[in-house]
PDB file of C-alpha atoms (C1' of nucleotides) in Angstrom:
ATOM      1  CA  MET A   1      -0.045  -0.060  -0.324  1.00 40.00           C
ATOM      2  CA  THR A   2       2.826   2.687   0.387  1.00 40.00           C
ATOM      3  CA  PRO A   3       4.412   3.944  -2.736  1.00 39.00           C
ATOM      4  CA  GLU A   4       7.902   2.933  -4.099  1.00 39.00           C
ATOM      5  CA  ASP A   5       9.870   5.775  -2.566  1.00 38.00           C
ATOM      6  CA  GLU A   6      12.214   3.469  -0.549  1.00 42.00           C
ATOM      7  CA  SER A   7      13.757   0.215  -1.911  1.00 43.00           C
ATOM      8  CA  ASP A   8      12.337  -3.066  -1.238  1.00 45.00           C
ATOM      9  CA  THR A   9      15.620  -5.063  -0.477  1.00 48.00           C
ATOM     10  CA  LEU A  10      17.786  -2.118   1.253  1.00 53.00           C
ATOM     11  CA  SER A  11      20.758  -3.532   2.157  1.00 71.00           C
ATOM     12  CA  LEU A  12      22.138  -3.565   6.252  1.00 80.00           C
ATOM     13  CA  GLY A  13      25.062  -1.550   6.847  1.00 71.00           C
ATOM     14  CA  ARG A  14      27.789  -2.454   9.244  1.00 71.00           C
ATOM     15  CA  GLY A  15      26.079  -0.237  11.871  1.00 87.00           C
ATOM     16  CA  PHE A  16      23.607  -2.591  12.108  1.00 94.00           C
ATOM     17  CA  PHE A  17      26.512  -4.775  14.363  1.00 95.00           C
ATOM     18  CA  ALA A  18      27.712  -1.749  15.742  1.00 95.00           C
ATOM     19  CA  ARG A  19      25.427  -2.594  18.889  1.00 95.00           C
ATOM     20  CA  SER A  20      25.244  -5.110  21.257  1.00 96.00           C
ATOM     21  CA  VAL A  21      24.130  -8.810  20.608  1.00 96.00           C
ATOM     22  CA  HIS A  22      20.901  -8.371  22.477  1.00 97.00           C
ATOM     23  CA  GLU A  23      19.334  -5.258  20.262  1.00 96.00           C
ATOM     24  CA  VAL A  24      21.207  -7.450  16.795  1.00 97.00           C
ATOM     25  CA  ALA A  25      19.822 -10.643  17.348  1.00 97.00           C
ATOM     26  CA  PRO A  26      16.330 -10.072  17.588  1.00 97.00           C
ATOM     27  CA  ASP A  27      17.024  -7.569  14.992  1.00 96.00           C
ATOM     28  CA  LEU A  28      18.312 -10.039  12.545  1.00 97.00           C
ATOM     29  CA  ILE A  29      15.250 -12.844  12.368  1.00 97.00           C
ATOM     30  CA  GLY A  30      13.465 -11.963   9.014  1.00 96.00           C
ATOM     31  CA  VAL A  31      16.732 -10.606   7.356  1.00 97.00           C
ATOM     32  CA  THR A  32      17.257 -11.993   4.341  1.00 97.00           C
ATOM     33  CA  LEU A  33      20.796 -14.231   4.387  1.00 97.00           C
ATOM     34  CA  LEU A  34      22.401 -14.669   0.425  1.00 97.00           C
ATOM     35  CA  PHE A  35      25.626 -16.114  -0.188  1.00 97.00           C
ATOM     36  CA  ASP A  36      26.352 -16.112  -3.373  1.00 96.00           C
ATOM     37  CA  GLY A  37      22.226 -15.364  -4.763  1.00 96.00           C
ATOM     38  CA  VAL A  38      21.986 -18.734  -1.899  1.00 97.00           C
ATOM     39  CA  GLY A  39      19.830 -18.096   1.334  1.00 98.00           C
ATOM     40  CA  GLY A  40      16.668 -16.777   2.365  1.00 97.00           C
ATOM     41  CA  PRO A  41      14.822 -14.920   5.536  1.00 97.00           C
ATOM     42  CA  ILE A  42      16.772 -15.784   8.458  1.00 98.00           C
ATOM     43  CA  VAL A  43      14.420 -17.917  11.044  1.00 97.00           C
ATOM     44  CA  GLU A  44      16.736 -18.568  14.639  1.00 97.00           C
ATOM     45  CA  VAL A  45      19.491 -16.978  15.703  1.00 97.00           C
ATOM     46  CA  GLU A  46      21.429 -16.853  19.137  1.00 97.00           C
ATOM     47  CA  ALA A  47      23.007 -13.978  20.928  1.00 97.00           C
ATOM     48  CA  TYR A  48      26.991 -14.578  22.925  1.00 97.00           C
ATOM     49  CA  ASP A  49      27.803 -11.676  24.206  1.00 96.00           C
ATOM     50  CA  HIS A  50      31.511 -11.213  26.263  1.00 94.00           C
ATOM     51  CA  GLU A  51      30.932 -12.082  29.355  1.00 94.00           C
ATOM     52  CA  ASP A  52      28.920 -15.229  28.733  1.00 95.00           C
ATOM     53  CA  PRO A  53      30.479 -18.534  29.707  1.00 94.00           C
ATOM     54  CA  ALA A  54      29.100 -20.260  26.415  1.00 95.00           C
ATOM     55  CA  ALA A  55      30.953 -18.042  23.859  1.00 96.00           C
ATOM     56  CA  HIS A  56      33.931 -19.068  22.677  1.00 96.00           C
ATOM     57  CA  GLY A  57      35.371 -15.419  23.037  1.00 94.00           C
ATOM     58  CA  TYR A  58      34.662 -16.062  27.387  1.00 94.00           C
ATOM     59  CA  GLY A  59      38.408 -17.512  27.526  1.00 91.00           C
ATOM     60  CA  GLY A  60      40.319 -14.847  25.609  1.00 93.00           C
ATOM     61  CA  ARG A  61      41.373 -14.845  22.080  1.00 93.00           C
ATOM     62  CA  THR A  62      42.865 -17.835  20.487  1.00 93.00           C
ATOM     63  CA  GLU A  63      43.979 -18.698  16.842  1.00 92.00           C
ATOM     64  CA  ARG A  64      40.417 -20.153  16.394  1.00 94.00           C
ATOM     65  CA  ASN A  65      38.168 -17.465  17.780  1.00 96.00           C
ATOM     66  CA  ALA A  66      40.405 -14.517  16.680  1.00 96.00           C
ATOM     67  CA  SER A  67      37.964 -13.176  13.907  1.00 96.00           C
ATOM     68  CA  MET A  68      35.469 -12.876  17.661  1.00 96.00           C
ATOM     69  CA  PHE A  69      37.659 -10.522  18.492  1.00 96.00           C
ATOM     70  CA  GLY A  70      38.135  -8.196  15.507  1.00 95.00           C
ATOM     71  CA  PRO A  71      35.440  -5.583  14.194  1.00 95.00           C
ATOM     72  CA  PRO A  72      31.923  -6.289  13.853  1.00 95.00           C
ATOM     73  CA  ALA A  73      29.811  -6.757  10.633  1.00 95.00           C
ATOM     74  CA  HIS A  74      32.043 -10.216   9.882  1.00 96.00           C
ATOM     75  CA  ALA A  75      32.009 -13.884   9.898  1.00 97.00           C
ATOM     76  CA  TYR A  76      33.088 -15.733  12.628  1.00 97.00           C
ATOM     77  CA  VAL A  77      32.618 -19.225  11.461  1.00 97.00           C
ATOM     78  CA  TYR A  78      34.383 -22.547  13.392  1.00 97.00           C
ATOM     79  CA  ARG A  79      33.780 -26.535  13.258  1.00 96.00           C
ATOM     80  CA  SER A  80      31.502 -27.987  15.555  1.00 96.00           C
ATOM     81  CA  TYR A  81      31.926 -31.278  16.658  1.00 94.00           C
ATOM     82  CA  GLY A  82      34.678 -32.198  14.394  1.00 94.00           C
ATOM     83  CA  VAL A  83      31.991 -32.044  11.390  1.00 94.00           C
ATOM     84  CA  HIS A  84      29.710 -29.442  10.662  1.00 96.00           C
ATOM     85  CA  TRP A  85      30.501 -25.199  10.123  1.00 97.00           C
ATOM     86  CA  CYS A  86      28.786 -22.830  12.267  1.00 97.00           C
ATOM     87  CA  LEU A  87      28.133 -18.994  11.031  1.00 98.00           C
ATOM     88  CA  ASN A  88      28.270 -16.277  13.711  1.00 98.00           C
ATOM     89  CA  PHE A  89      27.669 -12.625  12.536  1.00 97.00           C
ATOM     90  CA  VAL A  90      30.153 -10.856  15.292  1.00 97.00           C
ATOM     91  CA  CYS A  91      28.702  -7.470  16.918  1.00 96.00           C
ATOM     92  CA  GLU A  92      29.908  -4.376  18.990  1.00 95.00           C
ATOM     93  CA  GLU A  93      33.095  -3.251  18.528  1.00 94.00           C
ATOM     94  CA  ALA A  94      36.733  -4.453  17.686  1.00 93.00           C
ATOM     95  CA  GLY A  95      38.214  -6.260  20.800  1.00 93.00           C
ATOM     96  CA  VAL A  96      34.467  -7.466  22.316  1.00 94.00           C
ATOM     97  CA  ALA A  97      33.958 -10.652  21.370  1.00 95.00           C
ATOM     98  CA  SER A  98      30.460 -10.882  20.925  1.00 96.00           C
ATOM     99  CA  ALA A  99      29.038 -12.944  18.159  1.00 97.00           C
ATOM    100  CA  VAL A 100      25.309 -14.108  16.621  1.00 98.00           C
ATOM    101  CA  LEU A 101      25.038 -17.371  15.866  1.00 98.00           C
ATOM    102  CA  VAL A 102      22.487 -18.434  12.377  1.00 98.00           C
ATOM    103  CA  ARG A 103      20.769 -21.345  13.428  1.00 97.00           C
ATOM    104  CA  ALA A 104      18.710 -21.471  10.525  1.00 97.00           C
ATOM    105  CA  LEU A 105      16.432 -19.989   7.591  1.00 98.00           C
ATOM    106  CA  GLU A 106      13.460 -19.809   5.082  1.00 97.00           C
ATOM    107  CA  PRO A 107      15.135 -21.810   1.869  1.00 97.00           C
ATOM    108  CA  ARG A 108      13.861 -19.447  -0.523  1.00 97.00           C
ATOM    109  CA  HIS A 109      17.043 -18.241  -3.292  1.00 97.00           C
ATOM    110  CA  GLY A 110      19.111 -21.183  -4.856  1.00 97.00           C
ATOM    111  CA  VAL A 111      17.161 -24.428  -3.179  1.00 97.00           C
ATOM    112  CA  ASP A 112      18.394 -26.404  -5.825  1.00 97.00           C
ATOM    113  CA  ALA A 113      21.970 -25.723  -5.335  1.00 97.00           C
ATOM    114  CA  MET A 114      20.829 -26.577  -1.616  1.00 97.00           C
ATOM    115  CA  ARG A 115      19.337 -29.826  -1.973  1.00 96.00           C
ATOM    116  CA  ALA A 116      22.752 -30.276  -3.863  1.00 96.00           C
ATOM    117  CA  ARG A 117      24.876 -29.938  -1.453  1.00 96.00           C
ATOM    118  CA  ARG A 118      22.921 -31.382   0.954  1.00 95.00           C
ATOM    119  CA  ARG A 119      21.816 -34.229  -1.103  1.00 94.00           C
ATOM    120  CA  VAL A 120      18.449 -33.724   1.010  1.00 93.00           C
ATOM    121  CA  ASP A 121      14.988 -32.869  -0.462  1.00 93.00           C
ATOM    122  CA  ASP A 122      13.081 -31.924   2.005  1.00 94.00           C
ATOM    123  CA  LEU A 123      13.023 -28.350   2.248  1.00 96.00           C
ATOM    124  CA  ARG A 124      11.933 -28.569   6.115  1.00 95.00           C
ATOM    125  CA  LEU A 125      15.692 -29.967   6.916  1.00 96.00           C
ATOM    126  CA  LEU A 126      17.905 -28.126   4.569  1.00 97.00           C
ATOM    127  CA  CYS A 127      18.616 -25.336   6.616  1.00 97.00           C
ATOM    128  CA  ALA A 128      17.178 -26.121   9.705  1.00 97.00           C
ATOM    129  CA  GLY A 129      19.767 -26.002  11.948  1.00 97.00           C
ATOM    130  CA  PRO A 130      23.915 -24.043  11.950  1.00 97.00           C
ATOM    131  CA  GLY A 131      25.762 -27.094  10.434  1.00 97.00           C
ATOM    132  CA  ARG A 132      22.928 -27.622   8.484  1.00 97.00           C
ATOM    133  CA  LEU A 133      22.433 -23.988   7.456  1.00 98.00           C
ATOM    134  CA  CYS A 134      26.265 -24.200   6.233  1.00 98.00           C
ATOM    135  CA  GLN A 135      26.402 -26.661   4.427  1.00 97.00           C
ATOM    136  CA  ALA A 136      23.207 -25.485   2.408  1.00 98.00           C
ATOM    137  CA  LEU A 137      25.353 -22.259   1.409  1.00 98.00           C
ATOM    138  CA  GLY A 138      28.520 -23.689   1.255  1.00 97.00           C
ATOM    139  CA  ILE A 139      29.873 -21.600   4.248  1.00 97.00           C
ATOM    140  CA  THR A 140      32.934 -23.373   5.230  1.00 96.00           C
ATOM    141  CA  ARG A 141      36.837 -21.994   7.297  1.00 95.00           C
ATOM    142  CA  ASP A 142      37.887 -20.210   4.103  1.00 95.00           C
ATOM    143  CA  HIS A 143      34.499 -17.675   5.184  1.00 96.00           C
ATOM    144  CA  ASP A 144      36.038 -17.312   8.527  1.00 97.00           C
ATOM    145  CA  GLY A 145      36.277 -13.215   8.655  1.00 96.00           C
ATOM    146  CA  LEU A 146      34.524 -12.202   5.628  1.00 95.00           C
ATOM    147  CA  PRO A 147      33.304  -9.312   5.489  1.00 94.00           C
ATOM    148  CA  LEU A 148      28.992  -9.106   5.675  1.00 94.00           C
ATOM    149  CA  ASP A 149      28.352  -5.853   3.841  1.00 91.00           C
ATOM    150  CA  ARG A 150      30.383  -6.986   0.690  1.00 91.00           C
ATOM    151  CA  PRO A 151      29.652  -9.894  -1.903  1.00 92.00           C
ATOM    152  CA  PRO A 152      29.502 -13.065  -2.267  1.00 94.00           C
ATOM    153  CA  VAL A 153      27.633 -11.961   1.147  1.00 95.00           C
ATOM    154  CA  GLU A 154      24.340  -9.819   0.722  1.00 95.00           C
ATOM    155  CA  LEU A 155      21.809  -8.990   3.958  1.00 96.00           C
ATOM    156  CA  LEU A 156      18.158  -7.508   2.572  1.00 95.00           C
ATOM    157  CA  ALA A 157      16.632  -5.617   4.942  1.00 92.00           C
ATOM    158  CA  ARG A 158      12.945  -7.419   6.574  1.00 90.00           C
ATOM    159  CA  GLU A 159      10.318  -6.292   4.507  1.00 86.00           C
ATOM    160  CA  ASP A 160       7.449  -7.603   6.953  1.00 85.00           C
ATOM    161  CA  ASP A 161       6.684  -7.729  10.489  1.00 88.00           C
ATOM    162  CA  VAL A 162       7.320 -10.883  12.099  1.00 92.00           C
ATOM    163  CA  GLU A 163       6.745 -11.956  15.709  1.00 93.00           C
ATOM    164  CA  VAL A 164      10.021 -12.629  17.515  1.00 96.00           C
ATOM    165  CA  VAL A 165      10.001 -15.008  20.304  1.00 95.00           C
ATOM    166  CA  SER A 166      12.953 -15.977  22.192  1.00 95.00           C
ATOM    167  CA  GLY A 167      14.054 -19.274  24.505  1.00 94.00           C
ATOM    168  CA  PRO A 168      16.880 -21.336  25.877  1.00 93.00           C
ATOM    169  CA  ARG A 169      20.438 -21.773  23.506  1.00 95.00           C
ATOM    170  CA  VAL A 170      20.004 -25.338  22.225  1.00 94.00           C
ATOM    171  CA  GLY A 171      23.116 -27.536  22.754  1.00 93.00           C
ATOM    172  CA  ILE A 172      25.207 -25.844  25.341  1.00 93.00           C
ATOM    173  CA  THR A 173      25.984 -26.811  29.307  1.00 89.00           C
ATOM    174  CA  ARG A 174      27.028 -23.550  30.742  1.00 91.00           C
ATOM    175  CA  ALA A 175      24.710 -20.539  31.308  1.00 91.00           C
ATOM    176  CA  ALA A 176      21.893 -22.881  29.306  1.00 89.00           C
ATOM    177  CA  GLU A 177      18.875 -21.212  31.093  1.00 90.00           C
ATOM    178  CA  ARG A 178      19.721 -17.741  29.653  1.00 94.00           C
ATOM    179  CA  PRO A 179      16.631 -17.050  26.765  1.00 95.00           C
ATOM    180  CA  TRP A 180      19.530 -15.715  24.196  1.00 96.00           C
ATOM    181  CA  ARG A 181      17.819 -17.915  21.734  1.00 96.00           C
ATOM    182  CA  TYR A 182      15.231 -15.745  19.274  1.00 97.00           C
ATOM    183  CA  GLY A 183      13.007 -16.894  16.318  1.00 96.00           C
ATOM    184  CA  VAL A 184       9.770 -16.709  14.441  1.00 96.00           C
ATOM    185  CA  ALA A 185       7.306 -18.093  16.117  1.00 89.00           C
ATOM    186  CA  GLY A 186       5.779 -21.233  14.518  1.00 90.00           C
ATOM    187  CA  SER A 187       8.391 -21.168  11.525  1.00 95.00           C
ATOM    188  CA  ARG A 188       8.230 -24.700  10.158  1.00 95.00           C
ATOM    189  CA  PHE A 189      12.101 -24.080   9.348  1.00 96.00           C
ATOM    190  CA  LEU A 190      13.481 -23.939  12.946  1.00 96.00           C
ATOM    191  CA  SER A 191      16.321 -26.061  13.885  1.00 95.00           C
ATOM    192  CA  ARG A 192      13.610 -27.189  16.588  1.00 93.00           C
ATOM    193  CA  PRO A 193      10.229 -25.345  17.948  1.00 93.00           C
ATOM    194  CA  PHE A 194       9.949 -22.864  20.801  1.00 92.00           C
ATOM    195  CA  ALA A 195       8.536 -23.895  24.008  1.00 84.00           C
ATOM    196  CA  ARG A 196       4.972 -23.145  23.542  1.00 71.00           C
ATOM    197  CA  ARG A 197       3.230 -20.894  26.078  1.00 56.00           C
ATOM    198  CA  ARG A 198       0.123 -22.751  28.050  1.00 44.00           C
ATOM    199  CA  ALA A 199      -2.318 -22.825  27.079  1.00 43.00           C
TER     200      ALA A 199
ATOM    201  C1'  DC B   1       7.160 -40.294  18.265  1.00 83.11           C
ATOM    202  C1'  DA B   2      11.865 -41.140  22.123  1.00 83.11           C
ATOM    203  C1'  DG B   3      15.933 -41.451  23.150  1.00 83.11           C
ATOM    204  C1'  DT B   4      20.615 -43.219  22.136  1.00 83.11           C
ATOM    205  C1'  DG B   5      25.533 -43.104  20.591  1.00 83.11           C
ATOM    206  C1'  DG B   6      29.260 -42.816  16.757  1.00 83.11           C
ATOM    207  C1'  DA B   7      31.470 -39.784  13.725  1.00 83.11           C
ATOM    208  C1'  DT B   8      34.647 -36.858  13.243  1.00 83.11           C
ATOM    209  C1'  DG B   9      38.576 -32.291  13.693  1.00 83.11           C
ATOM    210  C1'  DC B  10      40.375 -28.984  16.477  1.00 83.11           C
ATOM    211  C1'  DT B  11      41.362 -26.617  21.189  1.00 83.11           C
ATOM    212  C1'  DC B  12      43.132 -26.232  25.384  1.00 83.11           C
ATOM    213  C1'  DT B  13      41.016 -26.048  31.753  1.00 83.11           C
TER     214       DT B  13
ATOM    215  C1'  DG C   1      42.776 -36.894  26.891  1.00 83.11           C
ATOM    216  C1'  DA C   2      38.467 -34.881  27.324  1.00 83.11           C
ATOM    217  C1'  DG C   3      35.092 -31.596  25.655  1.00 83.11           C
ATOM    218  C1'  DC C   4      32.649 -29.875  22.471  1.00 83.11           C
ATOM    219  C1'  DA C   5      27.463 -23.695  19.980  1.00 83.11           C
ATOM    220  C1'  DT C   6      26.044 -30.743  15.613  1.00 83.11           C
ATOM    221  C1'  DC C   7      23.795 -34.254  12.581  1.00 83.11           C
ATOM    222  C1'  DC C   8      22.193 -38.487  11.394  1.00 83.11           C
ATOM    223  C1'  DA C   9      20.848 -43.092  11.790  1.00 83.11           C
ATOM    224  C1'  DC C  10      19.536 -46.482  14.753  1.00 83.11           C
ATOM    225  C1'  DT C  11      16.589 -48.381  18.519  1.00 83.11           C
ATOM    226  C1'  DG C  12      12.384 -49.166  20.973  1.00 83.11           C
ATOM    227  C1'  DT C  13       7.749 -48.377  22.383  1.00 83.11           C
TER     228       DT C  13
END
DNA sequence: CAGTGGATGCTCT
DNA sequence: GAGCATCCACTGT
């Protein structure tokens, strides 16, 4: 209903990430992530701040987590359980190790490429989980430290309002009670559902 | 469905 | 050597 006085696909600037992870994480829900044109709207993320015992940067800078200590608006990619890659967006400022883990998105662009990489047909399982998402988008260690405001990465501001819910993070043992997992309520493309409120 | 356990590579209380 | 910000296959109801 609005005139076309603004771009439909405003790209997020670096300033978007120069904020607290606790602001950035919910704001990322509904943002379209494309890697070489392949991706879709983000439906699930988790926040890890610099004082968080569950965060990789908590114990100080190491070779693996160096990107987390770098400037914001860059990728931090690490290997999980020796098998999978996981993608984070670095936030705040250089020297402060905080990041948002991208856990799931709705496959919408380049679905054929995703299916070929994953060797899975079910749309729901293509990007439902951090390891699956990276496999579908072709993200590996090679992309650790990559800037997020330039190709091959595209981040497009969300066009529609979404209902963002939060809950405990997945797969961690330390500080597991902190409700820093955010997602689209009721999305079919989550790695796992959010606990429903009591009826 | 739920629960369990293996694969696999890297980091470091 | 332990411990992972995971995924999948397999078991048993």
